[in-house]
Amino acid sequence: EVQLVQSGAEVKKPGESLKISCKGSGYNFANYWVGWVRQMPGKGLEWMAIIHPGDSDTRYSPSFQGQVTISADKSMSTAYLQWSALKDSDTAMYYCARATSGTFSPFYSDQWGQGTLVTVSS
Amino acid sequence: DIVMTQSPDSLAVSLGERATINCKSSQSVFYSSDNKNYLAWYQQKPGQPPKLLIYWASTRESGVPDRFSGSGAGTDFTLTISSLQADDVAVYYCQQYYNTPQTFGQGTKVEIK
C-alpha cells in the first residue's frame, strides 16, 4: 500500500526554525516527485514547491521561493519542508503529495499525506 | 503563473440531482505533442487531505465512482457529479500541471439543498 506519513503537529514562536517531514512507503520513492501544499485556516490549496528525490530537481512557486526550503533524502524515503524564521502568517496545514513523473516535469498528485498543522504564535 | 478560476464558489444541489463545476485557465493547458490536457480535479472533505478524482481532464482515478466525470479542453473544463450523494459534500478543486508552479482553482463548495 502506498502511503505518505507526515510528522506531527508543531507549535512554534515567530522567528523560530522548523523542519517537517513526509515519509513515503509502498513504492520506489526515488521515481516520483514529492510536493508540498499549504492550506491556511478556512482557505484553499496553495502549491508551494516540489522535488524529485531521484535527481534532486527542485521547483518553487515564486510566492514561496526564499521563504521555505524543500529537500529529500532518498535513502530514508523522506521529503522535508523547512523554515529558517517562522512568521505568524505561516500558520496553516501543510500537505505533502506524491506526483506522477513526466519526462521533465511533475504531473498530478495521486497520493497525499495526512497533513501537518503548524501553528506560529507568540 | 497560470491562473485557475472556478465557478461557482459554492452550490447547493438536491440529492440525486446533477452538480456542475466549471474551471477556466488563463492559458491553454493542452499539449499538442501528446494530445493531452494537463488538468486534474480533487475532492476535499472536512478534516481530510485532498483526494484525486480526475486527471488528464477526463480520466477517472481508480476507485472513483462513475457518477464523477470530467470534460473540456484547452482553457475550459467541467467536473460533473451526475447524481449527487450525501457523501459528495466537499470542496472541489481543479489544478493545472501543464507547468510549474502548478496552480489550483480557489475551490467550489458543494452542499445538499
PDB file of C-alpha atoms in Angstrom:
ATOM      1  CA  GLU A   1       0.000   0.000   0.000  1.00  0.00           C
ATOM      2  CA  VAL A   2       1.322   3.398  -0.993  1.00  0.00           C
ATOM      3  CA  GLN A   3       1.472   5.778   1.966  1.00  0.00           C
ATOM      4  CA  LEU A   4       2.811   9.203   2.804  1.00  0.00           C
ATOM      5  CA  VAL A   5       3.109   9.742   6.552  1.00  0.00           C
ATOM      6  CA  GLN A   6       3.820  13.235   7.802  1.00  0.00           C
ATOM      7  CA  SER A   7       5.367  14.377  11.056  1.00  0.00           C
ATOM      8  CA  GLY A   8       3.163  15.617  13.874  1.00  0.00           C
ATOM      9  CA  ALA A   9       1.658  18.987  14.671  1.00  0.00           C
ATOM     10  CA  GLU A  10       4.009  21.787  15.699  1.00  0.00           C
ATOM     11  CA  VAL A  11       3.562  24.889  17.839  1.00  0.00           C
ATOM     12  CA  LYS A  12       6.301  27.462  17.367  1.00  0.00           C
ATOM     13  CA  LYS A  13       7.074  31.098  18.114  1.00  0.00           C
ATOM     14  CA  PRO A  14       7.765  33.728  15.444  1.00  0.00           C
ATOM     15  CA  GLY A  15      11.405  33.690  14.398  1.00  0.00           C
ATOM     16  CA  GLU A  16      11.945  30.018  15.250  1.00  0.00           C
ATOM     17  CA  SER A  17      13.078  27.451  12.704  1.00  0.00           C
ATOM     18  CA  LEU A  18      11.176  24.317  11.758  1.00  0.00           C
ATOM     19  CA  LYS A  19      11.582  21.236   9.570  1.00  0.00           C
ATOM     20  CA  ILE A  20       8.624  18.953   8.868  1.00  0.00           C
ATOM     21  CA  SER A  21       8.812  15.596   7.157  1.00  0.00           C
ATOM     22  CA  CYS A  22       6.937  13.282   4.832  1.00  0.00           C
ATOM     23  CA  LYS A  23       7.913   9.607   4.663  1.00  0.00           C
ATOM     24  CA  GLY A  24       6.893   7.542   1.676  1.00  0.00           C
ATOM     25  CA  SER A  25       6.362   3.791   1.679  1.00  0.00           C
ATOM     26  CA  GLY A  26       4.985   1.115  -0.609  1.00  0.00           C
ATOM     27  CA  TYR A  27       6.634   2.473  -3.756  1.00  0.00           C
ATOM     28  CA  ASN A  28      10.026   3.439  -5.211  1.00  0.00           C
ATOM     29  CA  PHE A  29      10.459   6.839  -3.546  1.00  0.00           C
ATOM     30  CA  ALA A  30      13.160   7.935  -5.994  1.00  0.00           C
ATOM     31  CA  ASN A  31      10.866   7.610  -9.007  1.00  0.00           C
ATOM     32  CA  TYR A  32       8.136  10.064  -8.020  1.00  0.00           C
ATOM     33  CA  TRP A  33       8.091  13.777  -7.310  1.00  0.00           C
ATOM     34  CA  VAL A  34       7.053  14.908  -3.810  1.00  0.00           C
ATOM     35  CA  GLY A  35       5.473  18.314  -3.376  1.00  0.00           C
ATOM     36  CA  TRP A  36       4.139  20.481  -0.555  1.00  0.00           C
ATOM     37  CA  VAL A  37       0.797  22.295  -0.493  1.00  0.00           C
ATOM     38  CA  ARG A  38      -0.292  24.915   2.040  1.00  0.00           C
ATOM     39  CA  GLN A  39      -3.829  25.351   3.306  1.00  0.00           C
ATOM     40  CA  MET A  40      -4.361  28.316   5.583  1.00  0.00           C
ATOM     41  CA  PRO A  41      -7.301  28.133   8.012  1.00  0.00           C
ATOM     42  CA  GLY A  42     -10.585  28.104   6.085  1.00  0.00           C
ATOM     43  CA  LYS A  43      -8.835  28.730   2.765  1.00  0.00           C
ATOM     44  CA  GLY A  44      -7.941  26.893  -0.427  1.00  0.00           C
ATOM     45  CA  LEU A  45      -4.944  24.910  -1.608  1.00  0.00           C
ATOM     46  CA  GLU A  46      -1.674  26.646  -2.499  1.00  0.00           C
ATOM     47  CA  TRP A  47       1.100  24.815  -4.338  1.00  0.00           C
ATOM     48  CA  MET A  48       4.454  25.614  -2.729  1.00  0.00           C
ATOM     49  CA  ALA A  49       7.296  23.520  -4.096  1.00  0.00           C
ATOM     50  CA  ILE A  50       8.224  20.092  -5.417  1.00  0.00           C
ATOM     51  CA  ILE A  51      11.303  17.887  -5.585  1.00  0.00           C
ATOM     52  CA  HIS A  52      12.303  14.771  -7.488  1.00  0.00           C
ATOM     53  CA  PRO A  53      14.247  12.630  -4.973  1.00  0.00           C
ATOM     54  CA  GLY A  54      15.962  10.712  -7.762  1.00  0.00           C
ATOM     55  CA  ASP A  55      17.892  13.675  -9.172  1.00  0.00           C
ATOM     56  CA  SER A  56      17.006  16.477  -6.698  1.00  0.00           C
ATOM     57  CA  ASP A  57      15.338  18.556  -9.427  1.00  0.00           C
ATOM     58  CA  THR A  58      13.509  21.216  -7.426  1.00  0.00           C
ATOM     59  CA  ARG A  59      10.830  23.732  -8.386  1.00  0.00           C
ATOM     60  CA  TYR A  60       9.339  26.527  -6.268  1.00  0.00           C
ATOM     61  CA  SER A  61       6.316  28.749  -6.604  1.00  0.00           C
ATOM     62  CA  PRO A  62       7.521  32.362  -6.786  1.00  0.00           C
ATOM     63  CA  SER A  63       5.211  33.038  -3.835  1.00  0.00           C
ATOM     64  CA  PHE A  64       7.264  30.707  -1.652  1.00  0.00           C
ATOM     65  CA  GLN A  65      10.746  30.955  -3.184  1.00  0.00           C
ATOM     66  CA  GLY A  66      13.133  32.155  -0.489  1.00  0.00           C
ATOM     67  CA  GLN A  67      10.552  31.580   2.254  1.00  0.00           C
ATOM     68  CA  VAL A  68      10.917  27.804   2.563  1.00  0.00           C
ATOM     69  CA  THR A  69      13.366  25.095   1.534  1.00  0.00           C
ATOM     70  CA  ILE A  70      12.345  21.718   0.156  1.00  0.00           C
ATOM     71  CA  SER A  71      14.690  18.738   0.359  1.00  0.00           C
ATOM     72  CA  ALA A  72      14.625  14.961   0.202  1.00  0.00           C
ATOM     73  CA  ASP A  73      16.688  12.005   1.391  1.00  0.00           C
ATOM     74  CA  LYS A  74      16.007   9.111  -0.925  1.00  0.00           C
ATOM     75  CA  SER A  75      17.875   6.697   1.344  1.00  0.00           C
ATOM     76  CA  MET A  76      15.294   7.486   4.033  1.00  0.00           C
ATOM     77  CA  SER A  77      12.369   7.804   1.571  1.00  0.00           C
ATOM     78  CA  THR A  78      11.613  11.122   3.211  1.00  0.00           C
ATOM     79  CA  ALA A  79      10.950  14.626   1.960  1.00  0.00           C
ATOM     80  CA  TYR A  80      11.238  17.747   4.062  1.00  0.00           C
ATOM     81  CA  LEU A  81       9.988  21.317   4.196  1.00  0.00           C
ATOM     82  CA  GLN A  82      11.842  23.795   6.346  1.00  0.00           C
ATOM     83  CA  TRP A  83      11.670  27.376   7.529  1.00  0.00           C
ATOM     84  CA  SER A  84      14.567  29.362   8.961  1.00  0.00           C
ATOM     85  CA  ALA A  85      12.408  32.011  10.629  1.00  0.00           C
ATOM     86  CA  LEU A  86       8.700  31.389  11.032  1.00  0.00           C
ATOM     87  CA  LYS A  87       6.073  34.134  10.874  1.00  0.00           C
ATOM     88  CA  ASP A  88       2.562  34.256  12.273  1.00  0.00           C
ATOM     89  CA  SER A  89       1.317  34.013   8.682  1.00  0.00           C
ATOM     90  CA  ASP A  90       2.924  30.563   8.310  1.00  0.00           C
ATOM     91  CA  THR A  91       0.162  29.144  10.485  1.00  0.00           C
ATOM     92  CA  ALA A  92      -1.500  26.557   8.260  1.00  0.00           C
ATOM     93  CA  MET A  93      -1.972  22.905   7.436  1.00  0.00           C
ATOM     94  CA  TYR A  94       0.792  21.597   5.194  1.00  0.00           C
ATOM     95  CA  TYR A  95       0.227  18.568   2.977  1.00  0.00           C
ATOM     96  CA  CYS A  96       2.815  16.563   1.126  1.00  0.00           C
ATOM     97  CA  ALA A  97       1.744  14.805  -2.052  1.00  0.00           C
ATOM     98  CA  ARG A  98       3.274  12.342  -4.480  1.00  0.00           C
ATOM     99  CA  ALA A  99       3.177  13.410  -8.091  1.00  0.00           C
ATOM    100  CA  THR A 100       3.498  11.084 -11.021  1.00  0.00           C
ATOM    101  CA  SER A 101       6.516  11.798 -13.145  1.00  0.00           C
ATOM    102  CA  GLY A 102       6.591  13.207 -16.631  1.00  0.00           C
ATOM    103  CA  THR A 103       9.752  13.327 -18.726  1.00  0.00           C
ATOM    104  CA  PHE A 104      10.768  16.717 -17.386  1.00  0.00           C
ATOM    105  CA  SER A 105       8.019  17.814 -15.017  1.00  0.00           C
ATOM    106  CA  PRO A 106       5.650  16.532 -12.364  1.00  0.00           C
ATOM    107  CA  PHE A 107       2.103  15.563 -13.220  1.00  0.00           C
ATOM    108  CA  TYR A 108      -0.965  15.196 -10.985  1.00  0.00           C
ATOM    109  CA  SER A 109      -0.785  14.216  -7.295  1.00  0.00           C
ATOM    110  CA  ASP A 110      -2.228  10.774  -6.723  1.00  0.00           C
ATOM    111  CA  GLN A 111      -1.308  10.231  -3.073  1.00  0.00           C
ATOM    112  CA  TRP A 112      -1.436  12.713  -0.199  1.00  0.00           C
ATOM    113  CA  GLY A 113      -0.125  12.763   3.335  1.00  0.00           C
ATOM    114  CA  GLN A 114      -2.449  13.309   6.274  1.00  0.00           C
ATOM    115  CA  GLY A 115      -1.250  16.870   6.823  1.00  0.00           C
ATOM    116  CA  THR A 116       0.931  18.619   9.406  1.00  0.00           C
ATOM    117  CA  LEU A 117      -0.627  21.513  11.307  1.00  0.00           C
ATOM    118  CA  VAL A 118       1.864  24.276  12.018  1.00  0.00           C
ATOM    119  CA  THR A 119       0.825  26.947  14.493  1.00  0.00           C
ATOM    120  CA  VAL A 120       3.008  30.018  14.910  1.00  0.00           C
ATOM    121  CA  SER A 121       2.105  32.243  17.821  1.00  0.00           C
ATOM    122  CA  SER A 122       3.878  34.371  20.368  1.00  0.00           C
TER     123      SER A 122
ATOM    124  CA  ASP B   1       1.799  31.584 -13.423  1.00  0.00           C
ATOM    125  CA  ILE B   2      -1.344  30.052 -14.892  1.00  0.00           C
ATOM    126  CA  VAL B   3      -4.403  31.355 -13.037  1.00  0.00           C
ATOM    127  CA  MET B   4      -7.210  28.855 -12.477  1.00  0.00           C
ATOM    128  CA  THR B   5     -10.687  30.271 -11.883  1.00  0.00           C
ATOM    129  CA  GLN B   6     -13.575  28.102 -10.745  1.00  0.00           C
ATOM    130  CA  SER B   7     -17.286  28.848 -10.837  1.00  0.00           C
ATOM    131  CA  PRO B   8     -19.409  28.950  -8.868  1.00  0.00           C
ATOM    132  CA  ASP B   9     -17.721  29.394  -5.478  1.00  0.00           C
ATOM    133  CA  SER B  10     -20.474  27.284  -3.938  1.00  0.00           C
ATOM    134  CA  LEU B  11     -23.573  25.421  -4.981  1.00  0.00           C
ATOM    135  CA  ALA B  12     -26.392  23.573  -3.292  1.00  0.00           C
ATOM    136  CA  VAL B  13     -27.911  20.621  -5.127  1.00  0.00           C
ATOM    137  CA  SER B  14     -30.702  18.232  -4.161  1.00  0.00           C
ATOM    138  CA  LEU B  15     -29.833  14.603  -3.582  1.00  0.00           C
ATOM    139  CA  GLY B  16     -29.887  12.703  -6.869  1.00  0.00           C
ATOM    140  CA  GLU B  17     -29.576  15.842  -8.957  1.00  0.00           C
ATOM    141  CA  ARG B  18     -26.656  16.922 -11.155  1.00  0.00           C
ATOM    142  CA  ALA B  19     -23.879  19.190  -9.915  1.00  0.00           C
ATOM    143  CA  THR B  20     -21.650  21.029 -12.388  1.00  0.00           C
ATOM    144  CA  ILE B  21     -18.433  22.860 -11.560  1.00  0.00           C
ATOM    145  CA  ASN B  22     -16.504  24.914 -14.089  1.00  0.00           C
ATOM    146  CA  CYS B  23     -12.801  25.669 -14.235  1.00  0.00           C
ATOM    147  CA  LYS B  24     -11.099  28.117 -16.567  1.00  0.00           C
ATOM    148  CA  SER B  25      -7.357  28.504 -17.047  1.00  0.00           C
ATOM    149  CA  SER B  26      -5.667  31.776 -18.032  1.00  0.00           C
ATOM    150  CA  GLN B  27      -3.820  29.958 -20.812  1.00  0.00           C
ATOM    151  CA  SER B  28      -4.264  26.662 -22.587  1.00  0.00           C
ATOM    152  CA  VAL B  29      -3.149  23.565 -20.662  1.00  0.00           C
ATOM    153  CA  PHE B  30      -3.258  21.371 -23.781  1.00  0.00           C
ATOM    154  CA  TYR B  31      -0.013  19.890 -25.084  1.00  0.00           C
ATOM    155  CA  SER B  32      -0.282  19.096 -28.776  1.00  0.00           C
ATOM    156  CA  SER B  33       2.788  16.841 -28.592  1.00  0.00           C
ATOM    157  CA  ASP B  34       0.857  14.240 -26.595  1.00  0.00           C
ATOM    158  CA  ASN B  35      -2.705  15.436 -27.251  1.00  0.00           C
ATOM    159  CA  LYS B  36      -3.427  15.768 -23.530  1.00  0.00           C
ATOM    160  CA  ASN B  37      -4.980  18.392 -21.296  1.00  0.00           C
ATOM    161  CA  TYR B  38      -2.904  18.794 -18.134  1.00  0.00           C
ATOM    162  CA  LEU B  39      -5.822  19.270 -15.755  1.00  0.00           C
ATOM    163  CA  ALA B  40      -6.823  17.396 -12.587  1.00  0.00           C
ATOM    164  CA  TRP B  41      -9.748  17.541 -10.170  1.00  0.00           C
ATOM    165  CA  TYR B  42      -9.563  16.868  -6.428  1.00  0.00           C
ATOM    166  CA  GLN B  43     -12.157  16.418  -3.699  1.00  0.00           C
ATOM    167  CA  GLN B  44     -11.521  17.581  -0.154  1.00  0.00           C
ATOM    168  CA  LYS B  45     -13.843  16.645   2.670  1.00  0.00           C
ATOM    169  CA  PRO B  46     -13.673  18.483   6.018  1.00  0.00           C
ATOM    170  CA  GLY B  47     -10.672  17.473   8.079  1.00  0.00           C
ATOM    171  CA  GLN B  48      -9.207  15.320   5.306  1.00  0.00           C
ATOM    172  CA  PRO B  49      -6.451  15.742   2.720  1.00  0.00           C
ATOM    173  CA  PRO B  50      -7.441  16.233  -0.907  1.00  0.00           C
ATOM    174  CA  LYS B  51      -8.246  13.148  -2.960  1.00  0.00           C
ATOM    175  CA  LEU B  52      -7.554  12.789  -6.671  1.00  0.00           C
ATOM    176  CA  LEU B  53     -10.739  12.277  -8.709  1.00  0.00           C
ATOM    177  CA  ILE B  54      -9.864  13.024 -12.339  1.00  0.00           C
ATOM    178  CA  TYR B  55      -6.634  13.536 -14.296  1.00  0.00           C
ATOM    179  CA  TRP B  56      -5.871  14.322 -17.955  1.00  0.00           C
ATOM    180  CA  ALA B  57      -9.124  16.289 -17.714  1.00  0.00           C
ATOM    181  CA  SER B  58     -11.336  13.231 -18.115  1.00  0.00           C
ATOM    182  CA  THR B  59      -9.624  10.083 -16.773  1.00  0.00           C
ATOM    183  CA  ARG B  60     -11.237   8.845 -13.584  1.00  0.00           C
ATOM    184  CA  GLU B  61      -8.861   7.684 -10.855  1.00  0.00           C
ATOM    185  CA  SER B  62      -9.212   4.054  -9.834  1.00  0.00           C
ATOM    186  CA  GLY B  63     -11.990   3.564  -7.280  1.00  0.00           C
ATOM    187  CA  VAL B  64     -13.751   6.868  -8.018  1.00  0.00           C
ATOM    188  CA  PRO B  65     -17.485   6.351  -8.605  1.00  0.00           C
ATOM    189  CA  ASP B  66     -18.609   6.730 -12.204  1.00  0.00           C
ATOM    190  CA  ARG B  67     -21.049   9.490 -11.247  1.00  0.00           C
ATOM    191  CA  PHE B  68     -17.963  11.749 -11.350  1.00  0.00           C
ATOM    192  CA  SER B  69     -16.877  12.804 -14.819  1.00  0.00           C
ATOM    193  CA  GLY B  70     -14.556  15.408 -16.269  1.00  0.00           C
ATOM    194  CA  SER B  71     -14.713  17.141 -19.630  1.00  0.00           C
ATOM    195  CA  GLY B  72     -13.322  20.067 -21.533  1.00  0.00           C
ATOM    196  CA  ALA B  73     -10.169  21.059 -23.371  1.00  0.00           C
ATOM    197  CA  GLY B  74      -7.770  23.952 -23.803  1.00  0.00           C
ATOM    198  CA  THR B  75      -8.862  26.522 -21.228  1.00  0.00           C
ATOM    199  CA  ASP B  76     -12.371  25.425 -20.211  1.00  0.00           C
ATOM    200  CA  PHE B  77     -13.138  22.377 -18.115  1.00  0.00           C
ATOM    201  CA  THR B  78     -16.069  20.897 -16.207  1.00  0.00           C
ATOM    202  CA  LEU B  79     -16.486  18.446 -13.353  1.00  0.00           C
ATOM    203  CA  THR B  80     -19.917  16.829 -13.274  1.00  0.00           C
ATOM    204  CA  ILE B  81     -21.472  14.799 -10.499  1.00  0.00           C
ATOM    205  CA  SER B  82     -24.352  13.109 -12.284  1.00  0.00           C
ATOM    206  CA  SER B  83     -26.424  12.183  -9.236  1.00  0.00           C
ATOM    207  CA  LEU B  84     -25.352  13.885  -6.034  1.00  0.00           C
ATOM    208  CA  GLN B  85     -24.986  11.687  -2.961  1.00  0.00           C
ATOM    209  CA  ALA B  86     -24.666  12.800   0.647  1.00  0.00           C
ATOM    210  CA  ASP B  87     -21.073  11.543   0.648  1.00  0.00           C
ATOM    211  CA  ASP B  88     -20.195  14.043  -2.113  1.00  0.00           C
ATOM    212  CA  VAL B  89     -20.455  17.061   0.197  1.00  0.00           C
ATOM    213  CA  ALA B  90     -16.973  18.544  -0.091  1.00  0.00           C
ATOM    214  CA  VAL B  91     -14.869  21.262  -1.659  1.00  0.00           C
ATOM    215  CA  TYR B  92     -13.685  20.521  -5.197  1.00  0.00           C
ATOM    216  CA  TYR B  93     -10.507  21.940  -6.729  1.00  0.00           C
ATOM    217  CA  CYS B  94      -9.144  21.962 -10.252  1.00  0.00           C
ATOM    218  CA  GLN B  95      -5.372  22.021 -10.773  1.00  0.00           C
ATOM    219  CA  GLN B  96      -3.193  22.549 -13.811  1.00  0.00           C
ATOM    220  CA  TYR B  97       0.050  20.604 -14.109  1.00  0.00           C
ATOM    221  CA  TYR B  98       0.950  21.955 -17.555  1.00  0.00           C
ATOM    222  CA  ASN B  99       3.880  23.743 -15.973  1.00  0.00           C
ATOM    223  CA  THR B 100       5.363  24.709 -12.631  1.00  0.00           C
ATOM    224  CA  PRO B 101       4.340  26.343 -10.464  1.00  0.00           C
ATOM    225  CA  GLN B 102       1.344  24.102 -10.560  1.00  0.00           C
ATOM    226  CA  THR B 103      -1.752  26.078  -9.567  1.00  0.00           C
ATOM    227  CA  PHE B 104      -5.165  25.322  -8.086  1.00  0.00           C
ATOM    228  CA  GLY B 105      -8.519  26.946  -8.545  1.00  0.00           C
ATOM    229  CA  GLN B 106      -9.989  28.653  -5.482  1.00  0.00           C
ATOM    230  CA  GLY B 107     -12.328  25.754  -4.782  1.00  0.00           C
ATOM    231  CA  THR B 108     -16.068  25.114  -5.105  1.00  0.00           C
ATOM    232  CA  LYS B 109     -18.065  24.062  -2.074  1.00  0.00           C
ATOM    233  CA  VAL B 110     -20.828  21.561  -2.817  1.00  0.00           C
ATOM    234  CA  GLU B 111     -23.681  21.201  -0.342  1.00  0.00           C
ATOM    235  CA  ILE B 112     -27.038  19.466  -0.183  1.00  0.00           C
ATOM    236  CA  LYS B 113     -30.114  21.595  -0.867  1.00  0.00           C
TER     237      LYS B 113
END
